[in-house]
Coordinates of C-alpha atoms in Angstrom, one line a residue:
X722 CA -17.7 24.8 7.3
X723 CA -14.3 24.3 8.2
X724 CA -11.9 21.2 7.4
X725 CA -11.8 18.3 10.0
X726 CA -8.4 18.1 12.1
X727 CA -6.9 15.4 11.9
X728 CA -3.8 13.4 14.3
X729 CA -1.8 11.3 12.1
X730 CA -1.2 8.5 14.8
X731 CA 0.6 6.0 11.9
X732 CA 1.0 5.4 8.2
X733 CA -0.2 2.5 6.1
X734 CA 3.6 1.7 4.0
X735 CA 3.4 -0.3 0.7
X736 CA 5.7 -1.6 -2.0
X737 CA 4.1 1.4 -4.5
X738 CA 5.4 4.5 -4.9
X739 CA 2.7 5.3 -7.8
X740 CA -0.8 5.2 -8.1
X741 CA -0.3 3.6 -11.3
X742 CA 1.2 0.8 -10.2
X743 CA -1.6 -0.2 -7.7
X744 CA -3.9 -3.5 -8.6
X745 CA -7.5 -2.3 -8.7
X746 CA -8.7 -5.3 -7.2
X747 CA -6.8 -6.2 -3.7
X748 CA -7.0 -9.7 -4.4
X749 CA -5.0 -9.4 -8.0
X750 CA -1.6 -9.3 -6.3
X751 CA 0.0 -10.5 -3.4
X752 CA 1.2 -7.8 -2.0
X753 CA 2.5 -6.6 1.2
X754 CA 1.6 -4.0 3.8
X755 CA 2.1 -2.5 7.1
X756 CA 1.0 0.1 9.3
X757 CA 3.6 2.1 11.2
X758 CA 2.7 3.8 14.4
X759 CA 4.0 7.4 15.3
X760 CA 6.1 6.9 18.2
X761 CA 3.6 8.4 20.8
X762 CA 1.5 5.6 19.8
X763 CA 3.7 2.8 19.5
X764 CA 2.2 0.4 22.2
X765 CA 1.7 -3.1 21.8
X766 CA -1.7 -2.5 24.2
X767 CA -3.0 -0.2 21.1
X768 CA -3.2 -3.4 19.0
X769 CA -3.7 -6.1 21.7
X770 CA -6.2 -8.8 20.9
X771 CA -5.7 -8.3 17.2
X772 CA -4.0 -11.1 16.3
X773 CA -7.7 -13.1 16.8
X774 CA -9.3 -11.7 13.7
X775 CA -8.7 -11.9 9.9
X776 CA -9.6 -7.8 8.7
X777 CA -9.4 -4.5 10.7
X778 CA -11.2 -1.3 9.0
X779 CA -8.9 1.6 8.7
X780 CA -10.1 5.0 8.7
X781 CA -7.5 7.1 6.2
X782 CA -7.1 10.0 4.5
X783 CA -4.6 10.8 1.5
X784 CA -1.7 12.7 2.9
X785 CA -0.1 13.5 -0.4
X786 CA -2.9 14.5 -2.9
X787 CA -1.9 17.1 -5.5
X788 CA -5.1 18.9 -6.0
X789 CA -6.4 21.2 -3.4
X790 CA -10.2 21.6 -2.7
X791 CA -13.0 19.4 -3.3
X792 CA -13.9 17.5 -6.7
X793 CA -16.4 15.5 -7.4
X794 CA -14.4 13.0 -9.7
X795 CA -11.6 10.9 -8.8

């Protein structure tokens, strides 16, 4: 079975710049975020109508993971 493709089409930035430093719990800290389109998909239509609700699900996948292959741990 081959790996899924993926398009990166933008990037979730935070304050952190280690996994260390990340709260556990989301609600700990107050703590900025963003997500930053690639510019083939900046377009305010891609997030029209957004403004109207409280959450949005991401779907994401770590871009910088050291270990390569599959483990069942974390």
């Amino acid at each position: 079975m081959s790996a899924p493709a993926w398009d990166i089409i933008a990037r979730i930035e935070t304050p952190f710049d280690q996994k260390f430093g990340v709260p556990r719990q989301s609600g700990i800290a107050d703590c900025p975020g963003r997500i930053v389109f690639e510019k083939p998909f900046r377009d305010a239509d891609a997030v029209r109508g957004l403004e109207g609700f409280s959450h949005i699900w991401l779907i994401w996948q770590f871009d910088r993971a050291l270990r390569q292959g599959w483990s069942p741990t974390v």
